[in-house]
Amino acid sequence: MGVVVSNFHLAKLTAEEKVKLTSGKDFWTSEHLADKGIPSFRMSDGPHGLRYQALAADHLGINDSVPSTSFPTASASAAAWDPDLIQAMGKAIGLEAQSLGVDMVLGPGVNMKRNPLCGRNFEYFSEDPFLAGKLGAAWINGIQSQGIAACLKHFAANNQENDRLSSDSLVDPTALHEIYLEAFRIAVTESHPEAVMCSYNKINGTYASDNLYLMTQVLRQQFGFGGAVITDWGALNDKVAALNAGTDLEMPGDDHLFDGEALQAYQQGTLKLASLDRAVTKIAEIARKQRPKFQGSREQLLQTNGQLAQKIAESAIVLLKNEAAMLPLQATDTVAVIGELAKATRFQGAGSSHINASEIVSVLDGLKQKKVSFDYAAGYRLDDQDDSQATAEALALARNHDKVVFVAGLPDNYESEGFDRQNMALPKVQNDLLQAVTAVNPNVIVLLVAGAPVELPWVDQVKAVVNLSLGGERIGAAAANVLTGAVNPSGKLAESYPLKYQDVPSADVYDKNPRPYVESTYVGYRYYDKAKVPVAFPFGFGLSYTSFALKNIQLSSDHVTDDQPLTISLQVTNTGKVDGAEVVQVYVQEQQQRPLRPEKSLKAFKKVFVKAGQTVNVALELKAQAFKEWREQTQTWVLPEAQKAIAVGTSVTNIDAVLPVSFTGETFNNFATIPNWYTTLSGKPSVQDFEQLTDQKVPAPHEFVPGEFTRLNTPREMKKHSLLLRLVAWITVKIRTKDYIDKQGPEAKFQQAIVLDTPLIRLAQQASGALKLSMVDRLVAAANHQYVKMIFR
């Protein structure tokens, strides 16, 4: 008798039918076997809104999608530090998915922000795994409360866009578990997503889709994951190895490109029956699940969700600087607004998460809605070209007004899925104009629009800085409410803002392939805090129009045990004259220098609203897990023999109390040799430090030559050796960008990167049958100068 799942019998499926189910039917749906009681299920991109494509489908954010709510991106919403709001967002997206018949939304993304140049950082919550994990779990709980499946992504160590389909993330085990897997562990154990998406890249030499250790031992056995593992679109490397490793569903279907190989492997015994049955069972469980039917008006839902998007944006806006009480604006102020981004305000990033917003409110629109009197000049152009007339108009305006609101930020083509930023700078035309404006008017308020940190060379010359990030479709309305004081800002940075890019610990090795994570656990504030490297603005930082005091901070016990959580109790007093919210942050702090141990690690937080002059009692809980460390030899978390304390404050650098704790711990060491850098953080880490730490040699970058090319090489690598590849790449780019007016825009750049930097076999996997394996092999033969093989293949 076969295994039974919801009255569907595995034993009644043929081997051909089982293999068929493990590949998608088309770009967005799984396969179905109607006569066997297995329907298909529909997937759609997220994670900060629903990108539902009713007609032409793609995973790049290129083709049109149905209008939906564009919520703040993860980089923005994380700054709210409010899981309840993130859960409400997930619930709202779930209802929109219901209204369009979508069964699964691809999100959230909880990858770590290892480096500020990652083009997809706007899609990720934080540089801190605890914060990212908690917010990811909240989003999943929200969407799945509406009966819609979440697909947590991108598992794992996926922290860079350049060469993302062929890169190898080399990570030591401590950093892998404590930094890069931890957000996934928290999200899986606290929200139980129906699916997890594996990433494109290799991890320590093995592609994610084929990685038995990650997909089975870690995800299923250690985390207790019970859902389906789905590949990122085109991320399947070896179908047989992937199924045996724990991957279940290949997306998209790609005309079942590899099913023949998998069936042959099954018949030969190399594809295990247990692996194939597991995959089919997991896919069938999702497909057969009864999803709720949408009740109500989609038009009304979009209006309600737009209001929620604005509320999240208001809670997430971070006031970074406010000298001389420059904000909020007063009714008597004469205000000049400068910046093209004030009129064409960016509110999201480019790529697969690009939403066809149901409503767009720019900064200018928001100010008009609040009836703020102002005069406007563009000042600069978003194409980065100098415009002397626009500059002159802006300076003239600045001279004749009390205050200047200058909207600065990254244009669309600076940050996107598919490629990384080249540097951490704002466009030169903006920096030059902003410094010129401060020379004629000292009362400058900067609104910052970007999905990731940027360098701020003018920060000492301006009076106020407000970080809007990419705040969703109603960011203009949210910004106006903060500027006028209708909303008291309460956002806190979910990532550090370095003074300059070279201060980033991975700056010297980023954008290399293979990618050694030489800094190990010292990512973001974990590095700046312990290395005493100054930053522009620290992790967890954010100002308010009022002030707060944390008092009477106490522990329920100073001894940590596995079965008794600690409770931190305190009082938060609003000592100002305006109602507002503060975020209480709890870090576990090291009391001695130890290798691979950051000085502080976030382990609890709570956002607290307090009326002016009042006091609120707050309690936060810490379980023993907050003090544990990864032990590689036993593949477990254990309490170490170490001295630790609990640090309570309102940012990683603003600590109000440090309370020592005790516990009985074990002595262990994950490494035979630990170079001094990983204890002292003196200077920058090197590849040699990493090699000594991990006892592995980092391969040197290799330039392929004819005779070495395979299906896994990219057109960019091959075309220098093949006229045919150059011609095919040129024609393909022309075809895929022919409808774009702006050939340097994010969509065109994204398409060029996809064509040139995607391995040929991955292009075939994403071509819906248009690029056959025989054609791929002929192109490879051409690059290898094997012309007979190319012709007679």
PDB file of N, CA and C in Angstrom, residues 383-416:
ATOM      1  N   ASP A 383      19.246  61.767 -15.208  1.00  0.00           N
ATOM      2  CA  ASP A 383      20.184  61.087 -16.101  1.00  0.00           C
ATOM      3  C   ASP A 383      21.630  61.477 -15.823  1.00  0.00           C
ATOM      4  N   ASP A 384      21.849  62.219 -14.716  1.00  0.00           N
ATOM      5  CA  ASP A 384      23.185  62.607 -14.243  1.00  0.00           C
ATOM      6  C   ASP A 384      23.877  63.641 -15.132  1.00  0.00           C
ATOM      7  N   GLN A 385      23.160  64.216 -16.084  1.00  0.00           N
ATOM      8  CA  GLN A 385      23.759  65.225 -16.950  1.00  0.00           C
ATOM      9  C   GLN A 385      23.702  66.595 -16.281  1.00  0.00           C
ATOM     10  N   ASP A 386      24.749  67.386 -16.467  1.00  0.00           N
ATOM     11  CA  ASP A 386      24.774  68.744 -15.934  1.00  0.00           C
ATOM     12  C   ASP A 386      23.739  69.601 -16.652  1.00  0.00           C
ATOM     13  N   ASP A 387      23.091  70.469 -15.908  1.00  0.00           N
ATOM     14  CA  ASP A 387      22.092  71.386 -16.464  1.00  0.00           C
ATOM     15  C   ASP A 387      22.256  72.718 -15.749  1.00  0.00           C
ATOM     16  N   SER A 388      23.033  73.607 -16.352  1.00  0.00           N
ATOM     17  CA  SER A 388      23.378  74.874 -15.694  1.00  0.00           C
ATOM     18  C   SER A 388      22.149  75.729 -15.428  1.00  0.00           C
ATOM     19  N   GLN A 389      21.182  75.699 -16.320  1.00  0.00           N
ATOM     20  CA  GLN A 389      19.975  76.495 -16.110  1.00  0.00           C
ATOM     21  C   GLN A 389      19.184  75.982 -14.912  1.00  0.00           C
ATOM     22  N   ALA A 390      19.048  74.648 -14.810  1.00  0.00           N
ATOM     23  CA  ALA A 390      18.335  74.055 -13.677  1.00  0.00           C
ATOM     24  C   ALA A 390      19.058  74.355 -12.368  1.00  0.00           C
ATOM     25  N   THR A 391      20.390  74.317 -12.397  1.00  0.00           N
ATOM     26  CA  THR A 391      21.173  74.642 -11.205  1.00  0.00           C
ATOM     27  C   THR A 391      20.948  76.076 -10.771  1.00  0.00           C
ATOM     28  N   ALA A 392      20.986  76.992 -11.736  1.00  0.00           N
ATOM     29  CA  ALA A 392      20.785  78.414 -11.426  1.00  0.00           C
ATOM     30  C   ALA A 392      19.402  78.665 -10.839  1.00  0.00           C
ATOM     31  N   GLU A 393      18.392  78.015 -11.386  1.00  0.00           N
ATOM     32  CA  GLU A 393      17.027  78.180 -10.873  1.00  0.00           C
ATOM     33  C   GLU A 393      16.931  77.676  -9.435  1.00  0.00           C
ATOM     34  N   ALA A 394      17.584  76.554  -9.152  1.00  0.00           N
ATOM     35  CA  ALA A 394      17.534  75.996  -7.808  1.00  0.00           C
ATOM     36  C   ALA A 394      18.232  76.898  -6.804  1.00  0.00           C
ATOM     37  N   LEU A 395      19.387  77.432  -7.176  1.00  0.00           N
ATOM     38  CA  LEU A 395      20.126  78.305  -6.265  1.00  0.00           C
ATOM     39  C   LEU A 395      19.369  79.606  -6.018  1.00  0.00           C
ATOM     40  N   ALA A 396      18.745  80.132  -7.043  1.00  0.00           N
ATOM     41  CA  ALA A 396      17.951  81.350  -6.868  1.00  0.00           C
ATOM     42  C   ALA A 396      16.796  81.100  -5.912  1.00  0.00           C
ATOM     43  N   LEU A 397      16.179  79.947  -6.039  1.00  0.00           N
ATOM     44  CA  LEU A 397      15.063  79.593  -5.158  1.00  0.00           C
ATOM     45  C   LEU A 397      15.560  79.438  -3.718  1.00  0.00           C
ATOM     46  N   ALA A 398      16.702  78.765  -3.547  1.00  0.00           N
ATOM     47  CA  ALA A 398      17.233  78.523  -2.210  1.00  0.00           C
ATOM     48  C   ALA A 398      17.556  79.821  -1.485  1.00  0.00           C
ATOM     49  N   ARG A 399      18.042  80.824  -2.216  1.00  0.00           N
ATOM     50  CA  ARG A 399      18.425  82.100  -1.591  1.00  0.00           C
ATOM     51  C   ARG A 399      17.225  82.839  -1.001  1.00  0.00           C
ATOM     52  N   ASN A 400      16.063  82.598  -1.535  1.00  0.00           N
ATOM     53  CA  ASN A 400      14.903  83.432  -1.210  1.00  0.00           C
ATOM     54  C   ASN A 400      13.853  82.723  -0.362  1.00  0.00           C
ATOM     55  N   HIS A 401      14.250  81.653   0.332  1.00  0.00           N
ATOM     56  CA  HIS A 401      13.304  80.930   1.187  1.00  0.00           C
ATOM     57  C   HIS A 401      13.942  80.641   2.540  1.00  0.00           C
ATOM     58  N   ASP A 402      13.099  80.502   3.554  1.00  0.00           N
ATOM     59  CA  ASP A 402      13.598  80.224   4.899  1.00  0.00           C
ATOM     60  C   ASP A 402      14.289  78.866   4.966  1.00  0.00           C
ATOM     61  N   LYS A 403      13.651  77.861   4.358  1.00  0.00           N
ATOM     62  CA  LYS A 403      14.159  76.496   4.446  1.00  0.00           C
ATOM     63  C   LYS A 403      14.120  75.840   3.072  1.00  0.00           C
ATOM     64  N   VAL A 404      15.067  74.928   2.867  1.00  0.00           N
ATOM     65  CA  VAL A 404      15.138  74.169   1.621  1.00  0.00           C
ATOM     66  C   VAL A 404      14.937  72.690   1.933  1.00  0.00           C
ATOM     67  N   VAL A 405      13.977  72.077   1.282  1.00  0.00           N
ATOM     68  CA  VAL A 405      13.813  70.623   1.336  1.00  0.00           C
ATOM     69  C   VAL A 405      14.429  70.072   0.058  1.00  0.00           C
ATOM     70  N   PHE A 406      15.570  69.406   0.212  1.00  0.00           N
ATOM     71  CA  PHE A 406      16.324  68.890  -0.936  1.00  0.00           C
ATOM     72  C   PHE A 406      16.117  67.372  -0.978  1.00  0.00           C
ATOM     73  N   VAL A 407      15.526  66.878  -2.063  1.00  0.00           N
ATOM     74  CA  VAL A 407      15.284  65.446  -2.197  1.00  0.00           C
ATOM     75  C   VAL A 407      16.421  64.837  -3.012  1.00  0.00           C
ATOM     76  N   ALA A 408      17.234  64.024  -2.351  1.00  0.00           N
ATOM     77  CA  ALA A 408      18.407  63.397  -2.979  1.00  0.00           C
ATOM     78  C   ALA A 408      18.245  61.882  -2.943  1.00  0.00           C
ATOM     79  N   GLY A 409      18.934  61.213  -3.848  1.00  0.00           N
ATOM     80  CA  GLY A 409      18.855  59.760  -3.806  1.00  0.00           C
ATOM     81  C   GLY A 409      19.379  59.103  -5.050  1.00  0.00           C
ATOM     82  N   LEU A 410      19.193  57.803  -5.130  1.00  0.00           N
ATOM     83  CA  LEU A 410      19.680  57.003  -6.249  1.00  0.00           C
ATOM     84  C   LEU A 410      18.616  56.905  -7.332  1.00  0.00           C
ATOM     85  N   PRO A 411      18.954  57.213  -8.574  1.00  0.00           N
ATOM     86  CA  PRO A 411      18.016  56.998  -9.680  1.00  0.00           C
ATOM     87  C   PRO A 411      17.733  55.517  -9.890  1.00  0.00           C
ATOM     88  N   ASP A 412      16.729  55.230 -10.711  1.00  0.00           N
ATOM     89  CA  ASP A 412      16.308  53.852 -10.955  1.00  0.00           C
ATOM     90  C   ASP A 412      17.443  52.943 -11.397  1.00  0.00           C
ATOM     91  N   ASN A 413      18.314  53.449 -12.264  1.00  0.00           N
ATOM     92  CA  ASN A 413      19.318  52.566 -12.858  1.00  0.00           C
ATOM     93  C   ASN A 413      20.541  52.350 -11.981  1.00  0.00           C
ATOM     94  N   TYR A 414      20.480  52.797 -10.729  1.00  0.00           N
ATOM     95  CA  TYR A 414      21.607  52.595  -9.815  1.00  0.00           C
ATOM     96  C   TYR A 414      21.493  51.312  -8.998  1.00  0.00           C
ATOM     97  N   GLU A 415      20.291  50.877  -8.672  1.00  0.00           N
ATOM     98  CA  GLU A 415      20.138  49.670  -7.851  1.00  0.00           C
ATOM     99  C   GLU A 415      18.990  48.835  -8.384  1.00  0.00           C
ATOM    100  N   SER A 416      19.278  47.565  -8.587  1.00  0.00           N
ATOM    101  CA  SER A 416      18.307  46.671  -9.202  1.00  0.00           C
ATOM    102  C   SER A 416      18.733  45.239  -8.966  1.00  0.00           C
TER     103      SER A 416
END
